[in-house]
PDB file of N, CA and C in Angstrom:
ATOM      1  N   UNK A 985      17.543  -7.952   0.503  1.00  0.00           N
ATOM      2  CA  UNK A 985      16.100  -7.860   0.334  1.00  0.00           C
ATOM      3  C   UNK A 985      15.433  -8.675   1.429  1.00  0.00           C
ATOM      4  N   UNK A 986      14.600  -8.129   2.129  1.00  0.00           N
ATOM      5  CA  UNK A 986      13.705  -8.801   2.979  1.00  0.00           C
ATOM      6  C   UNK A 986      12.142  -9.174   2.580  1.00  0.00           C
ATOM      7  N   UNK A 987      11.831 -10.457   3.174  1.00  0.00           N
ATOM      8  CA  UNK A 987      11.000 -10.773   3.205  1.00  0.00           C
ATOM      9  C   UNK A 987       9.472  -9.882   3.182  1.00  0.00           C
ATOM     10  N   UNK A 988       8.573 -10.556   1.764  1.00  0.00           N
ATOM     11  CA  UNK A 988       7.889  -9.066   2.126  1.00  0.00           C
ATOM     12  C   UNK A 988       6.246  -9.797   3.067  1.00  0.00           C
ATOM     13  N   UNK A 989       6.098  -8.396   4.129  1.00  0.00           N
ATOM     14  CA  UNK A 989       4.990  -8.611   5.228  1.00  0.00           C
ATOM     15  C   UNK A 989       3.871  -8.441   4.904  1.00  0.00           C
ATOM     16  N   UNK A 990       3.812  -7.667   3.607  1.00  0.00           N
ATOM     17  CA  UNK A 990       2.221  -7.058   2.894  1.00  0.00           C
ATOM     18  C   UNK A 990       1.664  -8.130   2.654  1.00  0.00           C
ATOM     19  N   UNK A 991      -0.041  -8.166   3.499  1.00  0.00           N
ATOM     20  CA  UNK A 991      -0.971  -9.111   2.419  1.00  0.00           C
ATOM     21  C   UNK A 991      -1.325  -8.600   0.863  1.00  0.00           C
ATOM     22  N   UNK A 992      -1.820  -9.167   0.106  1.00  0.00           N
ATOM     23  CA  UNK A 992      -1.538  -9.167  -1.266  1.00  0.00           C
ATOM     24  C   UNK A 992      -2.865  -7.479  -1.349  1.00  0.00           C
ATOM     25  N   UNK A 993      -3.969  -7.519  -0.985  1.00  0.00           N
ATOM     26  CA  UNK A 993      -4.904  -6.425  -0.549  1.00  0.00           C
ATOM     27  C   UNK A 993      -3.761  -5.136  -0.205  1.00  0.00           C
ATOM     28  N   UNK A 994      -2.873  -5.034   0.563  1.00  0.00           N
ATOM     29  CA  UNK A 994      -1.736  -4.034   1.264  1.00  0.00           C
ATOM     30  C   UNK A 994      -0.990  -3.096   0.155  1.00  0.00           C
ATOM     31  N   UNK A 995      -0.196  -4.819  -0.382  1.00  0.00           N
ATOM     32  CA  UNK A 995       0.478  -4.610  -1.492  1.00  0.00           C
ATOM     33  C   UNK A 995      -0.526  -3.579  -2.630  1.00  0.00           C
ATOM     34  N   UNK A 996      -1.202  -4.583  -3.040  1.00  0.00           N
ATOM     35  CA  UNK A 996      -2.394  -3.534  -4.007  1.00  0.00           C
ATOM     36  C   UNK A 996      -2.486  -2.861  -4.358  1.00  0.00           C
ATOM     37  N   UNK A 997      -2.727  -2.187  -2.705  1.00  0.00           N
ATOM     38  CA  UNK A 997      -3.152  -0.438  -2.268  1.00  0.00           C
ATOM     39  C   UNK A 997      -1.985   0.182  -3.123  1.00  0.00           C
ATOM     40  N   UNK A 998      -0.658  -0.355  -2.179  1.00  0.00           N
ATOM     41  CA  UNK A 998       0.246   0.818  -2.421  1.00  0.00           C
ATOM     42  C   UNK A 998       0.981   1.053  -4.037  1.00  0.00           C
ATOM     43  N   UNK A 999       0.654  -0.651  -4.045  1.00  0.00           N
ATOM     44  CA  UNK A 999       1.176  -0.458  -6.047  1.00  0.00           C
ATOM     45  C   UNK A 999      -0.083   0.669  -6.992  1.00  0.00           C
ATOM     46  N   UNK A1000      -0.906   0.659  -6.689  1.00  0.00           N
ATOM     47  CA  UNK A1000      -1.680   1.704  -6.963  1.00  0.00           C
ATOM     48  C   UNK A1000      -1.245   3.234  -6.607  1.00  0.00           C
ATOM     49  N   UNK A1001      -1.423   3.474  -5.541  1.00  0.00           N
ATOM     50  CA  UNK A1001      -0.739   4.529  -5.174  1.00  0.00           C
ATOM     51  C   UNK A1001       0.594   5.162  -5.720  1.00  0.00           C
ATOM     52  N   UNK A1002       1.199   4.118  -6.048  1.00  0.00           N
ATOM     53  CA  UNK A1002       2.461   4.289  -6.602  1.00  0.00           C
ATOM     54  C   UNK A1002       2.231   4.642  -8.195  1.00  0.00           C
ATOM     55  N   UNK A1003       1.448   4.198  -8.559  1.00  0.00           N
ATOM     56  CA  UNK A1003       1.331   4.516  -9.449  1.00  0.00           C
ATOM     57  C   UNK A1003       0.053   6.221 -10.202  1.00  0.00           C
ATOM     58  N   UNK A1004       0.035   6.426  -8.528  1.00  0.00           N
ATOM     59  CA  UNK A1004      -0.942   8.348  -9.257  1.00  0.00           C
ATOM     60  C   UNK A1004      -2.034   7.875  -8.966  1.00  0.00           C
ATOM     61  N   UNK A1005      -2.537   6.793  -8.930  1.00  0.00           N
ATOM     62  CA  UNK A1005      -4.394   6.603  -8.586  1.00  0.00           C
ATOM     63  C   UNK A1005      -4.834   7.254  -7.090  1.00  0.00           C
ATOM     64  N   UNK A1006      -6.226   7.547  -6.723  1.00  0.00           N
ATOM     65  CA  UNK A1006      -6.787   8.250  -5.969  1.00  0.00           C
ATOM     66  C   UNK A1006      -7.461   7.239  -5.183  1.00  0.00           C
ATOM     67  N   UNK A1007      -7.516   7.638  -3.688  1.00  0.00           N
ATOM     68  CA  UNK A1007      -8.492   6.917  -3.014  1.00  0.00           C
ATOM     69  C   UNK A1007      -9.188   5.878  -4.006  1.00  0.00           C
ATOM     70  N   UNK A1008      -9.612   6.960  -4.271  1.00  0.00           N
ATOM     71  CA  UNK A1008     -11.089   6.723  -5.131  1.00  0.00           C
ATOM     72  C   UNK A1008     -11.309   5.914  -6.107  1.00  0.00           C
ATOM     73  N   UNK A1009     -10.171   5.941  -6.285  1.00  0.00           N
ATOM     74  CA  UNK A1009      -9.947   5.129  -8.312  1.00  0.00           C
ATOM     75  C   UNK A1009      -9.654   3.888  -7.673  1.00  0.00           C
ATOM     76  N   UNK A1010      -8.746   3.693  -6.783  1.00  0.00           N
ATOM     77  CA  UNK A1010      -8.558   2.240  -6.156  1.00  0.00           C
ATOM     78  C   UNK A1010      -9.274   1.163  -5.502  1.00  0.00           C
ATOM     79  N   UNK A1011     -10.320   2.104  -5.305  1.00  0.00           N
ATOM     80  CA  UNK A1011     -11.532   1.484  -4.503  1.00  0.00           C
ATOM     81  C   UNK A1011     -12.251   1.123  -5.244  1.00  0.00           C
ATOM     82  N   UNK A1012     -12.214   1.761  -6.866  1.00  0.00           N
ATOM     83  CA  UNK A1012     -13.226   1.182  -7.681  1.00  0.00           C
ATOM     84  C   UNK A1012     -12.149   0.316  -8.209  1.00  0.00           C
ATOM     85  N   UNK A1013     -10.844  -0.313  -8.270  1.00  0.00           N
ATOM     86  CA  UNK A1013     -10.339  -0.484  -9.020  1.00  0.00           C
ATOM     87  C   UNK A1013     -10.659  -2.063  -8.208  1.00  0.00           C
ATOM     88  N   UNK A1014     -10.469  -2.182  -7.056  1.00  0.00           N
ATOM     89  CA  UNK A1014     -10.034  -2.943  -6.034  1.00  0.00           C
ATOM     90  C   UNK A1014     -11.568  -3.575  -5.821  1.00  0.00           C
ATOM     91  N   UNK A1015     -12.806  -3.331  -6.181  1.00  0.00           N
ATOM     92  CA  UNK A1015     -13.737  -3.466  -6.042  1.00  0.00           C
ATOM     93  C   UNK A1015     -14.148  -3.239  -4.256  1.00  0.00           C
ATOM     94  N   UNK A1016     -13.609  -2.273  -3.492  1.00  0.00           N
ATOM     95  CA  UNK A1016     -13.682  -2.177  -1.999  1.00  0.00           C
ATOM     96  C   UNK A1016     -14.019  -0.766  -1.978  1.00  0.00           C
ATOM     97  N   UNK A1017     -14.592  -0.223  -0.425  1.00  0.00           N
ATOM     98  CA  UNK A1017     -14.654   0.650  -0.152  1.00  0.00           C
ATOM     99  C   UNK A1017     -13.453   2.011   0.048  1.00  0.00           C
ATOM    100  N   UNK A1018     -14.025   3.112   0.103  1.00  0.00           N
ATOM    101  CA  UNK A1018     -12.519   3.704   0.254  1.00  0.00           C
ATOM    102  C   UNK A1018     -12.273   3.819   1.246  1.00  0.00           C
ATOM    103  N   UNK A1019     -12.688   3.121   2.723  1.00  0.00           N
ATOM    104  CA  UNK A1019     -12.055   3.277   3.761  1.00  0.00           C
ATOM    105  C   UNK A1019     -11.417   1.958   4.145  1.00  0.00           C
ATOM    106  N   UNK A1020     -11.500   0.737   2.670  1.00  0.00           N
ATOM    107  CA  UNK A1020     -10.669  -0.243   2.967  1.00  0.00           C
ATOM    108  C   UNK A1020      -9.409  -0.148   2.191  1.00  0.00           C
ATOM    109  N   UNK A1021      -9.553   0.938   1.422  1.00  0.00           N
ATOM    110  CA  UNK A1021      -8.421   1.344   0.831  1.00  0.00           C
ATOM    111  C   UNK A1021      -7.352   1.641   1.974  1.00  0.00           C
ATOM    112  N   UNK A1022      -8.029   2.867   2.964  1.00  0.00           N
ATOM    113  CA  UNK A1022      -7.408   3.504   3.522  1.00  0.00           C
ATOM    114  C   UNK A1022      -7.015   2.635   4.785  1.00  0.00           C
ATOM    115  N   UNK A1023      -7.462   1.841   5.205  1.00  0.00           N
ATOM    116  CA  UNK A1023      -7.120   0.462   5.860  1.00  0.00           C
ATOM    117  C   UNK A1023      -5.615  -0.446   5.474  1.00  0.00           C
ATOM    118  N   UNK A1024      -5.950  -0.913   4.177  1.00  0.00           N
ATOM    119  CA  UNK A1024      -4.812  -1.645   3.837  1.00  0.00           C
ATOM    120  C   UNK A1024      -3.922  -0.583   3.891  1.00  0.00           C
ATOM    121  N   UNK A1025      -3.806   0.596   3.511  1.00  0.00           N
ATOM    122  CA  UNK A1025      -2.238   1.509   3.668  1.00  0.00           C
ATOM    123  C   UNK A1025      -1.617   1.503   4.997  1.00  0.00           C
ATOM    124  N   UNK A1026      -2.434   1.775   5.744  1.00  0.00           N
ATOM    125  CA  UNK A1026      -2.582   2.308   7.304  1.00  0.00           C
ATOM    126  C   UNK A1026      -1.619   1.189   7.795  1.00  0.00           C
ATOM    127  N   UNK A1027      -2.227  -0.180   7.562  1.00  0.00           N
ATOM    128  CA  UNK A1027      -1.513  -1.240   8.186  1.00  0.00           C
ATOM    129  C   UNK A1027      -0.656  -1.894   7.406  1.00  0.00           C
ATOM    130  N   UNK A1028      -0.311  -1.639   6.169  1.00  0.00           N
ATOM    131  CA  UNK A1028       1.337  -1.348   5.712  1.00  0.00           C
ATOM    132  C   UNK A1028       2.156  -0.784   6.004  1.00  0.00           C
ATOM    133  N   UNK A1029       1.496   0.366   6.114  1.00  0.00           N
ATOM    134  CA  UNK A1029       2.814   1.656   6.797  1.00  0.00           C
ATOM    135  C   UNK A1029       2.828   1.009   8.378  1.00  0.00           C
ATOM    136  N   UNK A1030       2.352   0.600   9.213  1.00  0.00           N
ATOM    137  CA  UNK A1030       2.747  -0.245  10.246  1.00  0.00           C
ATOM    138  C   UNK A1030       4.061  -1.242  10.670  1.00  0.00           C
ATOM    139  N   UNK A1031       3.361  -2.152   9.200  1.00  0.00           N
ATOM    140  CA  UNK A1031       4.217  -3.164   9.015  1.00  0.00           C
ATOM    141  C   UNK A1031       5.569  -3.096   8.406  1.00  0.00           C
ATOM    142  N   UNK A1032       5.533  -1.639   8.192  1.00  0.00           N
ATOM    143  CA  UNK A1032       6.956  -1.493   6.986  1.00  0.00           C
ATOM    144  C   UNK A1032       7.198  -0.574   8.287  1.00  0.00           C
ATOM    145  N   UNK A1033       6.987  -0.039   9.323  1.00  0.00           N
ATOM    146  CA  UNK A1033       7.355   1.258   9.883  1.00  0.00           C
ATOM    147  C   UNK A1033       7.157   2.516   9.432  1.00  0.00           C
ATOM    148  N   UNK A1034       6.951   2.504   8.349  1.00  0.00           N
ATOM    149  CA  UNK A1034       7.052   4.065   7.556  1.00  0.00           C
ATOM    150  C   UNK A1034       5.820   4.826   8.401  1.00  0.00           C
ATOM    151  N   UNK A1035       6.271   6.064   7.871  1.00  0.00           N
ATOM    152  CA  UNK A1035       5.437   7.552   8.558  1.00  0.00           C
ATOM    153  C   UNK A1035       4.751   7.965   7.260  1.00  0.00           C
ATOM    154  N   UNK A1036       4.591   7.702   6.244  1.00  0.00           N
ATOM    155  CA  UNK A1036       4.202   8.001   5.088  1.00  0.00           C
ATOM    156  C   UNK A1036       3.470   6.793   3.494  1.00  0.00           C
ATOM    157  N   UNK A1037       2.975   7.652   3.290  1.00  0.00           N
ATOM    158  CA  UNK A1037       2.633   6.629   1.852  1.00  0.00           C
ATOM    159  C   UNK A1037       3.710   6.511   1.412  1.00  0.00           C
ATOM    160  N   UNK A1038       4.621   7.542   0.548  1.00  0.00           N
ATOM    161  CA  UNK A1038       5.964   7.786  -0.149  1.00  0.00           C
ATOM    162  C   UNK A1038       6.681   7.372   0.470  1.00  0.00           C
ATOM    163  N   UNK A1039       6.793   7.111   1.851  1.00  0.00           N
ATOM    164  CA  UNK A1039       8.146   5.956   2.573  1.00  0.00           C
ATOM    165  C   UNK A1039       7.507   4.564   2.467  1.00  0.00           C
ATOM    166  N   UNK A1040       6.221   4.466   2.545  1.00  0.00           N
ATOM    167  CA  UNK A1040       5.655   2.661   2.377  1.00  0.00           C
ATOM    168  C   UNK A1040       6.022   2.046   0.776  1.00  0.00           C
ATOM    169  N   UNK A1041       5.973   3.388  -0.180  1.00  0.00           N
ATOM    170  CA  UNK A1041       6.226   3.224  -1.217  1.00  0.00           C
ATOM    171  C   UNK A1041       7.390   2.582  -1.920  1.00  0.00           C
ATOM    172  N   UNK A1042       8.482   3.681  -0.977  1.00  0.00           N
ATOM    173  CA  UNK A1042       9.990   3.320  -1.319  1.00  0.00           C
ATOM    174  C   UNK A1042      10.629   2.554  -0.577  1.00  0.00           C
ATOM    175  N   UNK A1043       9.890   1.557   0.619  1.00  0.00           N
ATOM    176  CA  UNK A1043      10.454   0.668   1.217  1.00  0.00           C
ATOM    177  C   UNK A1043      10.417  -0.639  -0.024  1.00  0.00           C
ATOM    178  N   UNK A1044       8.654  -0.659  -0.305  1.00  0.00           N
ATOM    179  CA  UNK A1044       8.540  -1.486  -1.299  1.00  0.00           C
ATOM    180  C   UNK A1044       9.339  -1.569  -2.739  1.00  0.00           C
ATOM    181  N   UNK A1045       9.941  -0.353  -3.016  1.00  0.00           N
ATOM    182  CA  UNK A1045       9.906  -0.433  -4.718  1.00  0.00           C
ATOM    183  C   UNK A1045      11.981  -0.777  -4.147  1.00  0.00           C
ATOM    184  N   UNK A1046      12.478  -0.509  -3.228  1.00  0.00           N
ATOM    185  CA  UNK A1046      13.937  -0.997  -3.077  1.00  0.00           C
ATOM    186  C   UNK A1046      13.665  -2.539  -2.754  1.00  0.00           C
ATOM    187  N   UNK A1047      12.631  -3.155  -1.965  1.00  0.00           N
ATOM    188  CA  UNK A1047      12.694  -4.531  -1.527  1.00  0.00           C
ATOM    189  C   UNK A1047      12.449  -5.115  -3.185  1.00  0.00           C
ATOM    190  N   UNK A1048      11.918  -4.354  -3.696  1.00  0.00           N
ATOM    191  CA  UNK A1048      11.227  -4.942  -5.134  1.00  0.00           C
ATOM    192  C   UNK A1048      10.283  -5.384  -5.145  1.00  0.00           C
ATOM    193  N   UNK A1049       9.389  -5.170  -4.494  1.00  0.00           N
ATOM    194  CA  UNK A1049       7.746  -5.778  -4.110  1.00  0.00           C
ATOM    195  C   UNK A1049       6.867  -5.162  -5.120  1.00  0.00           C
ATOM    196  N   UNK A1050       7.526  -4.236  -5.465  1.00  0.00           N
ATOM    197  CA  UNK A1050       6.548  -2.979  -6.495  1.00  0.00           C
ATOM    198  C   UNK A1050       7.354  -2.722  -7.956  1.00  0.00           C
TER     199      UNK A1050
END
């Protein structure tokens, strides 16, 4: 298991995501806009390498972050 790179905002996103919520729902969930939604993913999937939500997803849920 490696060290995890997500700020806790990153993390958030994608535990949401992971879990079926929408842009939309996260942004209200998260009290943020939905293009800071779409921000924190963007620069997860960076930081994890992934090409995808569903690979940022399953990097996290094997490290156990999620």
């Amino acid at each position: 298991m490696r060290p995890n790179p997500l700020s806790p905002s990153e993390l958030q996103a994608l535990t949401h995501y992971s879990e079926g919520l929408t842009t939309t729902a996260i942004a209200h969930t998260m009290h943020v806009s939905e293009s800071s939604v779409k921000t924190f993913a963007k620069r997860a999937y960076e930081k994890l390498d992934a090409h995808s939500r569903t690979e940022a997803i399953v990097i996290c849920v094997r490290n156990g972050w999620i």
